[in-house]
mmCIF file of C-alpha atoms and ligand atoms in Angstrom:
data_model
loop_
_atom_site.group_PDB
_atom_site.id
_atom_site.type_symbol
_atom_site.label_atom_id
_atom_site.label_comp_id
_atom_site.label_asym_id
_atom_site.label_seq_id
_atom_site.Cartn_x
_atom_site.Cartn_y
_atom_site.Cartn_z
ATOM 1 C CA MET A 1 0.000 0.000 0.000
ATOM 2 C CA ILE A 2 1.230 3.512 -0.749
ATOM 3 C CA ARG A 3 1.541 5.567 2.423
ATOM 4 C CA LEU A 4 1.579 9.351 2.324
ATOM 5 C CA PRO A 5 4.914 9.661 4.206
ATOM 6 C CA ASP A 6 6.533 7.263 1.679
ATOM 7 C CA LEU A 7 5.039 9.262 -1.166
ATOM 8 C CA LEU A 8 6.502 12.481 0.164
ATOM 9 C CA ALA A 9 9.860 10.879 0.972
ATOM 10 C CA GLY A 10 10.013 9.441 -2.549
ATOM 11 C CA SER A 11 9.570 12.831 -4.084
ATOM 12 C CA LEU A 12 12.179 14.599 -2.019
ATOM 13 C CA ILE A 13 15.252 15.456 -3.997
ATOM 14 C CA ALA A 14 18.131 13.119 -3.115
ATOM 15 C CA ALA A 15 15.934 11.118 -0.750
ATOM 16 C CA GLY A 16 15.522 7.357 -1.065
ATOM 17 C CA PRO A 17 13.249 5.888 -3.704
ATOM 18 C CA GLY A 18 10.254 5.662 -1.325
ATOM 19 C CA TYR A 19 7.231 4.366 -3.251
ATOM 20 C CA MET A 20 9.178 4.380 -6.541
ATOM 21 C CA PRO A 21 10.755 1.141 -7.800
ATOM 22 C CA GLU A 22 14.404 0.476 -6.993
ATOM 23 C CA ARG A 23 16.943 2.609 -8.878
ATOM 24 C CA ALA A 24 19.077 0.267 -10.979
ATOM 25 C CA SER A 25 20.653 2.436 -13.664
ATOM 26 C CA SER A 26 22.953 5.414 -14.026
ATOM 27 C CA VAL A 27 20.089 7.676 -15.119
ATOM 28 C CA ALA A 28 17.486 6.654 -12.505
ATOM 29 C CA GLU A 29 18.438 9.219 -9.895
ATOM 30 C CA GLY A 30 18.360 12.068 -12.418
ATOM 31 C CA VAL A 31 14.887 11.039 -13.586
ATOM 32 C CA ASP A 32 13.658 10.929 -9.988
ATOM 33 C CA GLN A 33 15.114 14.380 -9.358
ATOM 34 C CA VAL A 34 13.304 15.855 -12.358
ATOM 35 C CA PHE A 35 10.122 14.150 -11.160
ATOM 36 C CA ALA A 36 10.624 15.546 -7.651
ATOM 37 C CA LEU A 37 11.284 19.030 -9.042
ATOM 38 C CA LEU A 38 8.025 18.954 -11.028
ATOM 39 C CA PHE A 39 6.117 17.419 -8.122
ATOM 40 C CA TRP A 40 7.213 19.977 -5.537
ATOM 41 C CA MET A 41 6.868 22.903 -7.915
ATOM 42 C CA SER A 42 3.283 21.819 -8.639
ATOM 43 C CA ALA A 43 2.570 21.175 -4.942
ATOM 44 C CA PHE A 44 3.852 24.645 -4.012
ATOM 45 C CA PHE A 45 1.657 26.426 -6.546
ATOM 46 C CA LEU A 46 -1.337 24.237 -5.674
ATOM 47 C CA VAL A 47 -1.079 25.401 -2.066
ATOM 48 C CA VAL A 48 -0.533 29.057 -3.045
ATOM 49 C CA ILE A 49 -3.438 29.159 -5.529
ATOM 50 C CA ILE A 50 -5.960 27.222 -3.429
ATOM 51 C CA GLY A 51 -4.890 29.190 -0.331
ATOM 52 C CA LEU A 52 -5.380 32.565 -2.020
ATOM 53 C CA THR A 53 -8.705 31.434 -3.502
ATOM 54 C CA VAL A 54 -10.038 30.458 -0.082
ATOM 55 C CA LEU A 55 -8.646 33.639 1.492
ATOM 56 C CA PHE A 56 -10.272 35.886 -1.138
ATOM 57 C CA VAL A 57 -13.611 34.067 -0.934
ATOM 58 C CA ILE A 58 -13.707 34.775 2.786
ATOM 59 C CA ARG A 59 -12.179 38.240 2.712
ATOM 60 C CA TYR A 60 -14.384 39.631 -0.115
ATOM 61 C CA ARG A 61 -17.642 37.780 0.534
ATOM 62 C CA ALA A 62 -20.904 39.697 0.225
ATOM 63 C CA ARG A 63 -21.926 41.408 3.445
ATOM 64 C CA ALA A 64 -24.699 43.764 4.528
ATOM 65 C CA SER A 65 -22.081 46.574 4.581
ATOM 66 C CA ARG A 66 -20.855 45.661 1.045
ATOM 67 C CA PRO A 67 -23.745 44.689 -1.230
ATOM 68 C CA GLY A 68 -21.840 44.871 -4.568
ATOM 69 C CA PRO A 69 -18.238 44.272 -5.731
ATOM 70 C CA GLU A 70 -15.655 46.929 -4.874
ATOM 71 C CA ALA A 71 -13.914 48.833 -7.649
ATOM 72 C CA SER A 72 -10.617 47.255 -8.749
ATOM 73 C CA PRO A 73 -7.922 48.288 -11.242
ATOM 74 C CA ASP A 74 -8.475 46.700 -14.669
ATOM 75 C CA HIS A 75 -4.790 46.618 -15.608
ATOM 76 C CA SER A 76 -1.397 46.517 -13.907
ATOM 77 C CA THR A 77 1.747 46.317 -16.046
ATOM 78 C CA LYS A 78 3.854 45.509 -12.999
ATOM 79 C CA LEU A 79 1.669 42.509 -12.149
ATOM 80 C CA GLU A 80 1.649 41.338 -15.768
ATOM 81 C CA ILE A 81 5.451 41.358 -15.884
ATOM 82 C CA PHE A 82 5.640 39.679 -12.482
ATOM 83 C CA TRP A 83 3.470 36.709 -13.407
ATOM 84 C CA THR A 84 4.996 36.337 -16.853
ATOM 85 C CA ALA A 85 8.605 36.415 -15.691
ATOM 86 C CA ILE A 86 8.229 33.841 -12.920
ATOM 87 C CA PRO A 87 6.668 31.039 -15.043
ATOM 88 C CA LEU A 88 9.165 31.794 -17.814
ATOM 89 C CA LEU A 89 12.028 31.393 -15.386
ATOM 90 C CA LEU A 90 10.558 28.154 -14.015
ATOM 91 C CA VAL A 91 10.135 26.740 -17.533
ATOM 92 C CA PHE A 92 13.824 27.403 -18.178
ATOM 93 C CA VAL A 93 14.747 25.642 -14.922
ATOM 94 C CA ILE A 94 12.643 22.602 -15.948
ATOM 95 C CA PHE A 95 14.172 22.672 -19.432
ATOM 96 C CA ALA A 96 17.724 22.739 -18.086
ATOM 97 C CA ALA A 97 17.122 19.997 -15.518
ATOM 98 C CA SER A 98 15.370 17.613 -17.897
ATOM 99 C CA THR A 99 17.684 18.228 -20.866
ATOM 100 C CA LYS A 100 20.671 17.251 -18.729
ATOM 101 C CA VAL A 101 19.016 13.928 -17.846
ATOM 102 C CA TYR A 102 17.753 13.364 -21.393
ATOM 103 C CA LEU A 103 21.241 13.812 -22.835
ATOM 104 C CA ALA A 104 22.586 11.285 -20.317
ATOM 105 C CA MET A 105 20.197 8.686 -21.815
ATOM 106 C CA THR A 106 21.031 9.455 -25.422
ATOM 107 C CA GLU A 107 24.730 10.327 -25.555
ATOM 108 C CA LEU A 108 27.593 8.041 -24.595
ATOM 109 C CA GLU A 109 30.442 9.515 -22.607
ATOM 110 C CA PRO A 110 33.446 10.121 -24.859
ATOM 111 C CA GLY A 111 35.671 7.069 -25.042
ATOM 112 C CA ALA A 112 33.004 4.751 -23.644
ATOM 113 C CA ASN A 113 33.128 1.188 -24.884
ATOM 114 C CA PRO A 114 29.469 0.206 -24.671
ATOM 115 C CA GLN A 115 27.884 -3.176 -24.944
ATOM 116 C CA ARG A 116 25.634 -2.897 -27.970
ATOM 117 C CA VAL A 117 22.308 -4.665 -28.129
ATOM 118 C CA GLN A 118 19.978 -4.628 -31.125
ATOM 119 C CA VAL A 119 16.387 -4.777 -29.867
ATOM 120 C CA THR A 120 13.638 -5.917 -32.224
ATOM 121 C CA ALA A 121 10.009 -5.428 -31.251
ATOM 122 C CA ARG A 122 7.155 -7.184 -33.020
ATOM 123 C CA LYS A 123 3.589 -8.166 -32.218
ATOM 124 C CA TRP A 124 3.901 -9.326 -29.450
ATOM 125 C CA SER A 125 7.401 -10.095 -28.262
ATOM 126 C CA TRP A 126 10.901 -8.711 -27.842
ATOM 127 C CA TRP A 127 14.117 -10.043 -29.342
ATOM 128 C CA PHE A 128 17.603 -9.004 -28.237
ATOM 129 C CA ASP A 129 20.667 -9.529 -30.438
ATOM 130 C CA HIS A 130 23.710 -9.069 -28.214
ATOM 131 C CA ALA A 131 27.106 -8.040 -29.557
ATOM 132 C CA GLY A 132 29.125 -11.234 -29.770
ATOM 133 C CA GLY A 133 26.350 -12.987 -31.618
ATOM 134 C CA LYS A 134 23.890 -14.261 -29.054
ATOM 135 C CA GLY A 135 20.202 -13.666 -29.648
ATOM 136 C CA SER A 136 17.751 -14.054 -26.789
ATOM 137 C CA LYS A 137 14.235 -13.343 -25.567
ATOM 138 C CA GLU A 138 15.953 -11.728 -22.558
ATOM 139 C CA LEU A 139 18.168 -8.677 -22.352
ATOM 140 C CA HIS A 140 21.492 -9.511 -20.697
ATOM 141 C CA VAL A 141 23.870 -6.786 -19.553
ATOM 142 C CA LEU A 142 26.758 -6.386 -17.153
ATOM 143 C CA VAL A 143 26.749 -4.206 -14.061
ATOM 144 C CA GLY A 144 28.922 -1.092 -14.513
ATOM 145 C CA ARG A 145 29.341 -1.491 -18.286
ATOM 146 C CA PRO A 146 27.613 1.135 -20.461
ATOM 147 C CA VAL A 147 24.854 -0.305 -22.658
ATOM 148 C CA GLU A 148 23.705 1.054 -26.002
ATOM 149 C CA LEU A 149 20.271 -0.203 -27.013
ATOM 150 C CA VAL A 150 19.306 0.228 -30.663
ATOM 151 C CA LEU A 151 15.615 -0.379 -31.186
ATOM 152 C CA ALA A 152 13.695 -1.424 -34.274
ATOM 153 C CA SER A 153 10.143 -2.600 -34.885
ATOM 154 C CA THR A 154 8.958 -4.894 -37.672
ATOM 155 C CA ASP A 155 5.300 -3.867 -37.524
ATOM 156 C CA VAL A 156 3.798 -1.097 -35.365
ATOM 157 C CA VAL A 157 5.091 1.316 -32.730
ATOM 158 C CA HIS A 158 6.082 -0.394 -29.475
ATOM 159 C CA SER A 159 7.868 1.105 -26.498
ATOM 160 C CA LEU A 160 10.467 -0.522 -24.282
ATOM 161 C CA TYR A 161 10.195 0.372 -20.627
ATOM 162 C CA VAL A 162 12.195 -0.806 -17.617
ATOM 163 C CA PRO A 163 10.816 0.910 -14.498
ATOM 164 C CA GLN A 164 13.921 0.182 -12.372
ATOM 165 C CA PHE A 165 16.153 1.764 -15.037
ATOM 166 C CA ARG A 166 13.724 4.725 -15.429
ATOM 167 C CA LEU A 167 14.126 4.260 -19.168
ATOM 168 C CA LYS A 168 11.588 4.218 -21.939
ATOM 169 C CA GLN A 169 12.061 4.422 -25.676
ATOM 170 C CA ASP A 170 9.785 3.866 -28.655
ATOM 171 C CA ALA A 171 10.562 1.197 -31.222
ATOM 172 C CA VAL A 172 9.360 2.653 -34.516
ATOM 173 C CA PRO A 173 8.926 0.751 -37.798
ATOM 174 C CA GLY A 174 11.170 2.006 -40.596
ATOM 175 C CA ARG A 175 13.837 3.611 -38.440
ATOM 176 C CA PHE A 176 16.189 2.983 -35.553
ATOM 177 C CA THR A 177 15.971 4.621 -32.139
ATOM 178 C CA ARG A 178 18.500 4.320 -29.367
ATOM 179 C CA MET A 179 19.181 4.892 -25.713
ATOM 180 C CA VAL A 180 22.192 4.479 -23.448
ATOM 181 C CA PHE A 181 22.585 3.756 -19.750
ATOM 182 C CA THR A 182 24.780 1.912 -17.299
ATOM 183 C CA PRO A 183 23.208 -0.746 -15.071
ATOM 184 C CA THR A 184 24.201 -0.184 -11.450
ATOM 185 C CA VAL A 185 22.550 -3.009 -9.481
ATOM 186 C CA PRO A 186 22.710 -6.730 -10.406
ATOM 187 C CA GLY A 187 19.334 -8.405 -10.617
ATOM 188 C CA THR A 188 16.434 -9.304 -12.900
ATOM 189 C CA TYR A 189 14.017 -6.570 -13.914
ATOM 190 C CA PRO A 190 10.782 -6.538 -15.918
ATOM 191 C CA ILE A 191 10.649 -5.133 -19.441
ATOM 192 C CA LEU A 192 7.243 -3.849 -20.506
ATOM 193 C CA CYS A 193 5.712 -2.549 -23.710
ATOM 194 C CA THR A 194 4.189 0.855 -23.022
ATOM 195 C CA GLU A 195 2.737 1.716 -26.416
ATOM 196 C CA TYR A 196 -0.635 0.169 -27.182
ATOM 197 C CA CYS A 197 0.104 -2.250 -30.029
ATOM 198 C CA GLY A 198 -2.896 -4.534 -30.347
ATOM 199 C CA THR A 199 -4.566 -7.545 -28.750
ATOM 200 C CA ASN A 200 -1.641 -8.875 -26.746
ATOM 201 C CA HIS A 201 0.005 -5.558 -25.843
ATOM 202 C CA SER A 202 -0.489 -6.258 -22.146
ATOM 203 C CA THR A 203 1.462 -9.518 -22.302
ATOM 204 C CA MET A 204 4.339 -8.142 -24.392
ATOM 205 C CA SER A 205 6.950 -8.405 -21.678
ATOM 206 C CA ALA A 206 10.471 -9.720 -21.160
ATOM 207 C CA VAL A 207 13.183 -9.461 -18.543
ATOM 208 C CA ALA A 208 16.458 -7.589 -18.262
ATOM 209 C CA VAL A 209 19.162 -9.531 -16.460
ATOM 210 C CA VAL A 210 22.021 -7.492 -14.991
ATOM 211 C CA HIS A 211 24.970 -9.820 -14.367
ATOM 212 C CA PRO A 212 27.153 -9.110 -11.323
ATOM 213 C CA ASP A 213 30.464 -9.888 -13.072
ATOM 214 C CA GLN A 214 32.043 -10.688 -16.433
ATOM 215 C CA ALA A 215 32.317 -14.426 -15.630
ATOM 216 C CA SER A 216 28.586 -14.698 -15.041
ATOM 217 C CA PHE A 217 27.871 -12.797 -18.259
ATOM 218 C CA ASP A 218 30.316 -14.926 -20.271
ATOM 219 C CA ALA A 219 28.780 -18.115 -18.903
ATOM 220 C CA TRP A 220 25.380 -16.967 -20.131
ATOM 221 C CA ALA A 221 26.789 -15.852 -23.503
ATOM 222 C CA ALA A 222 28.450 -19.243 -24.075
ATOM 223 C CA GLU A 223 25.477 -21.382 -23.127
ATOM 224 C CA GLY A 224 23.428 -22.780 -25.982
ATOM 225 C CA LYS A 225 25.196 -20.591 -28.550
ATOM 226 C CA GLY A 226 25.717 -21.560 -32.163
ATOM 227 C CA GLY A 227 22.158 -22.513 -33.106
ATOM 228 C CA GLU A 228 20.809 -19.517 -34.938
ATOM 229 C CA GLU A 229 22.496 -17.101 -37.277
ATOM 230 C CA SER A 230 23.955 -14.036 -35.520
ATOM 231 C CA LEU A 231 23.250 -10.570 -36.902
ATOM 232 C CA LEU A 232 26.808 -10.368 -38.199
ATOM 233 C CA GLN A 233 26.399 -13.677 -40.031
ATOM 234 C CA VAL A 234 23.129 -12.409 -41.527
ATOM 235 C CA GLY A 235 24.934 -9.278 -42.707
ATOM 236 C CA VAL A 236 27.854 -11.118 -44.304
ATOM 237 C CA ARG A 237 25.462 -13.512 -46.072
ATOM 238 C CA VAL A 238 23.107 -10.784 -47.339
ATOM 239 C CA PHE A 239 26.030 -8.639 -48.526
ATOM 240 C CA GLU A 240 27.100 -11.485 -50.820
ATOM 241 C CA GLU A 241 23.629 -12.771 -51.784
ATOM 242 C CA LYS A 242 22.289 -9.373 -52.827
ATOM 243 C CA GLY A 243 25.422 -8.582 -54.793
ATOM 244 C CA CYS A 244 26.421 -5.579 -52.639
ATOM 245 C CA SER A 245 30.048 -6.683 -52.854
ATOM 246 C CA ALA A 246 30.074 -6.070 -56.616
ATOM 247 C CA CYS A 247 30.222 -2.298 -55.996
ATOM 248 C CA HIS A 248 31.176 -1.912 -52.309
ATOM 249 C CA SER A 249 34.509 -3.294 -51.157
ATOM 250 C CA VAL A 250 35.074 -4.474 -47.587
ATOM 251 C CA ASP A 251 38.798 -3.706 -47.522
ATOM 252 C CA GLY A 252 38.793 -0.004 -48.327
ATOM 253 C CA SER A 253 39.715 -0.418 -52.011
ATOM 254 C CA PRO A 254 37.864 1.859 -54.448
ATOM 255 C CA GLY A 255 34.784 0.602 -56.305
ATOM 256 C CA VAL A 256 31.674 1.846 -58.062
ATOM 257 C CA GLY A 257 30.273 2.742 -54.631
ATOM 258 C CA PRO A 258 32.005 3.680 -51.363
ATOM 259 C CA SER A 259 33.824 0.917 -49.498
ATOM 260 C CA ILE A 260 32.087 -0.108 -46.281
ATOM 261 C CA LYS A 261 35.345 -0.502 -44.391
ATOM 262 C CA GLY A 262 35.897 1.997 -41.597
ATOM 263 C CA ILE A 263 32.849 4.136 -42.376
ATOM 264 C CA TRP A 264 30.908 3.403 -39.160
ATOM 265 C CA GLY A 265 30.516 6.593 -37.109
ATOM 266 C CA LYS A 266 32.304 8.667 -39.775
ATOM 267 C CA ASP A 267 31.043 11.954 -41.174
ATOM 268 C CA GLU A 268 30.532 11.468 -44.914
ATOM 269 C CA LYS A 269 30.714 14.453 -47.235
ATOM 270 C CA LEU A 270 27.798 14.411 -49.678
ATOM 271 C CA THR A 271 27.503 15.695 -53.250
ATOM 272 C CA ASP A 272 25.338 18.588 -52.064
ATOM 273 C CA GLY A 273 28.058 19.676 -49.616
ATOM 274 C CA LYS A 274 26.200 18.494 -46.535
ATOM 275 C CA ILE A 275 27.660 16.113 -43.968
ATOM 276 C CA ALA A 276 25.974 12.868 -42.932
ATOM 277 C CA LYS A 277 27.041 10.747 -39.994
ATOM 278 C CA VAL A 278 27.137 7.014 -40.718
ATOM 279 C CA ASP A 279 24.781 5.464 -38.163
ATOM 280 C CA GLU A 280 21.957 2.915 -38.230
ATOM 281 C CA ASN A 281 19.443 5.253 -39.840
ATOM 282 C CA TYR A 282 21.924 6.455 -42.488
ATOM 283 C CA ILE A 283 22.622 2.838 -43.470
ATOM 284 C CA ARG A 284 18.917 1.996 -43.593
ATOM 285 C CA GLU A 285 18.236 4.975 -45.823
ATOM 286 C CA SER A 286 21.191 4.172 -48.075
ATOM 287 C CA ILE A 287 19.757 0.675 -48.648
ATOM 288 C CA VAL A 288 16.067 1.554 -48.984
ATOM 289 C CA THR A 289 16.385 4.896 -50.818
ATOM 290 C CA PRO A 290 19.969 5.005 -52.078
ATOM 291 C CA GLY A 291 19.468 8.270 -53.970
ATOM 292 C CA ALA A 292 18.640 10.281 -50.829
ATOM 293 C CA LYS A 293 22.249 10.915 -49.785
ATOM 294 C CA ILE A 294 25.062 10.476 -52.298
ATOM 295 C CA VAL A 295 28.627 10.495 -51.007
ATOM 296 C CA ALA A 296 30.761 13.100 -52.770
ATOM 297 C CA GLY A 297 32.740 11.573 -55.636
ATOM 298 C CA PHE A 298 30.154 8.905 -56.468
ATOM 299 C CA ASP A 299 27.206 8.725 -58.848
ATOM 300 C CA ASP A 300 23.558 8.152 -58.006
ATOM 301 C CA MET A 301 23.259 4.729 -59.602
ATOM 302 C CA MET A 302 22.408 2.224 -56.888
ATOM 303 C CA PRO A 303 18.954 0.660 -57.109
ATOM 304 C CA PRO A 304 16.888 0.407 -53.915
ATOM 305 C CA VAL A 305 17.409 -2.966 -52.246
ATOM 306 C CA PRO A 306 14.322 -4.422 -50.564
ATOM 307 C CA LEU A 307 15.753 -5.879 -47.343
ATOM 308 C CA ASP A 308 13.735 -6.825 -44.303
ATOM 309 C CA ASP A 309 14.516 -5.398 -40.868
ATOM 310 C CA ARG A 310 16.709 -8.251 -39.747
ATOM 311 C CA GLU A 311 18.735 -8.069 -42.945
ATOM 312 C CA ILE A 312 19.250 -4.325 -42.483
ATOM 313 C CA GLN A 313 20.323 -4.932 -38.877
ATOM 314 C CA GLY A 314 22.722 -7.556 -40.229
ATOM 315 C CA ILE A 315 24.277 -5.070 -42.671
ATOM 316 C CA VAL A 316 24.620 -2.553 -39.806
ATOM 317 C CA ALA A 317 26.376 -5.211 -37.696
ATOM 318 C CA TYR A 318 28.670 -6.058 -40.647
ATOM 319 C CA ILE A 319 29.632 -2.409 -41.199
ATOM 320 C CA GLN A 320 30.274 -1.984 -37.472
ATOM 321 C CA SER A 321 32.533 -5.027 -37.523
ATOM 322 C CA LEU A 322 34.610 -3.357 -40.251
ATOM 323 C CA LYS A 323 35.196 -0.282 -38.154
ATOM 324 C CA GLU A 324 38.846 0.666 -38.007
ATOM 325 C CA GLY A 325 40.615 0.726 -34.676
ATOM 326 C CA PRO A 326 39.149 -0.486 -31.364
HETATM 327 CU CU1 LIG B 1 4.125 -3.754 -28.080
HETATM 328 CU CU2 LIG B 1 2.466 -2.671 -26.783
#
């Protein structure tokens, strides 16, 4: 049962989680602080506004000595400025506080070596392809190691939510979304879908397992491996089967199209002078609508290649594997 003292304690900045779920990720505390800021700001103004309303009702009620309303000024520039400036200031405070937390869930710290997991949502289940090749119905991560989740959906919009991580991100068909965090407490946590996606939306759940050490994670990664094709294997196979290798080299040598070696994360200069960063969405676009962004020095001559989501994820994994350096 939720008790009022717990509720209040949970909303206090820097206080324990109270009625909130356990905090198990690097961003959880920041999210709780933003929540507490909004909660206490709202509580303060609720008290002020209701208090003044009650006070004025009593103070200015109709009496025998005052049958009608008293005269009041119809405009005050000072007041107008006063009640415009304060909300404006508060909105900036909220913006600054929440942007800081939002950036922490979307940007990796420089030099971070994250564990990358490709998440695929479909009606009505989750699938997690872990770097290293293991696919699973469960998300497995290691305590203290940054995690980069890249989400895709094969049908409708879903949303991945882990209450203990205070993280939620939509999985949108036709594009990739991502979020980053570092798990801080070993354990097993529920993963929920929080975007209504049809009949079995309510049962579209999974678990996130945070391993306490590398040995435990490795033991899981080794068990039962080798059955299905990893994303990287899908990518290597599709690259050959669809004839991509006829124009795109994998060793950096020149061809009809740009080589795919060492392009991951790079800024590509385009024919129109713009710069495009090579990420999941750039690669998807370059496969599905190749004419959209042409790398400077090449011609617009690649036909669109109809790949399914898993094949595109495979190509992404292949290009990542050809990244130069560590
Ligand atoms: Cu998937 Cu709701």
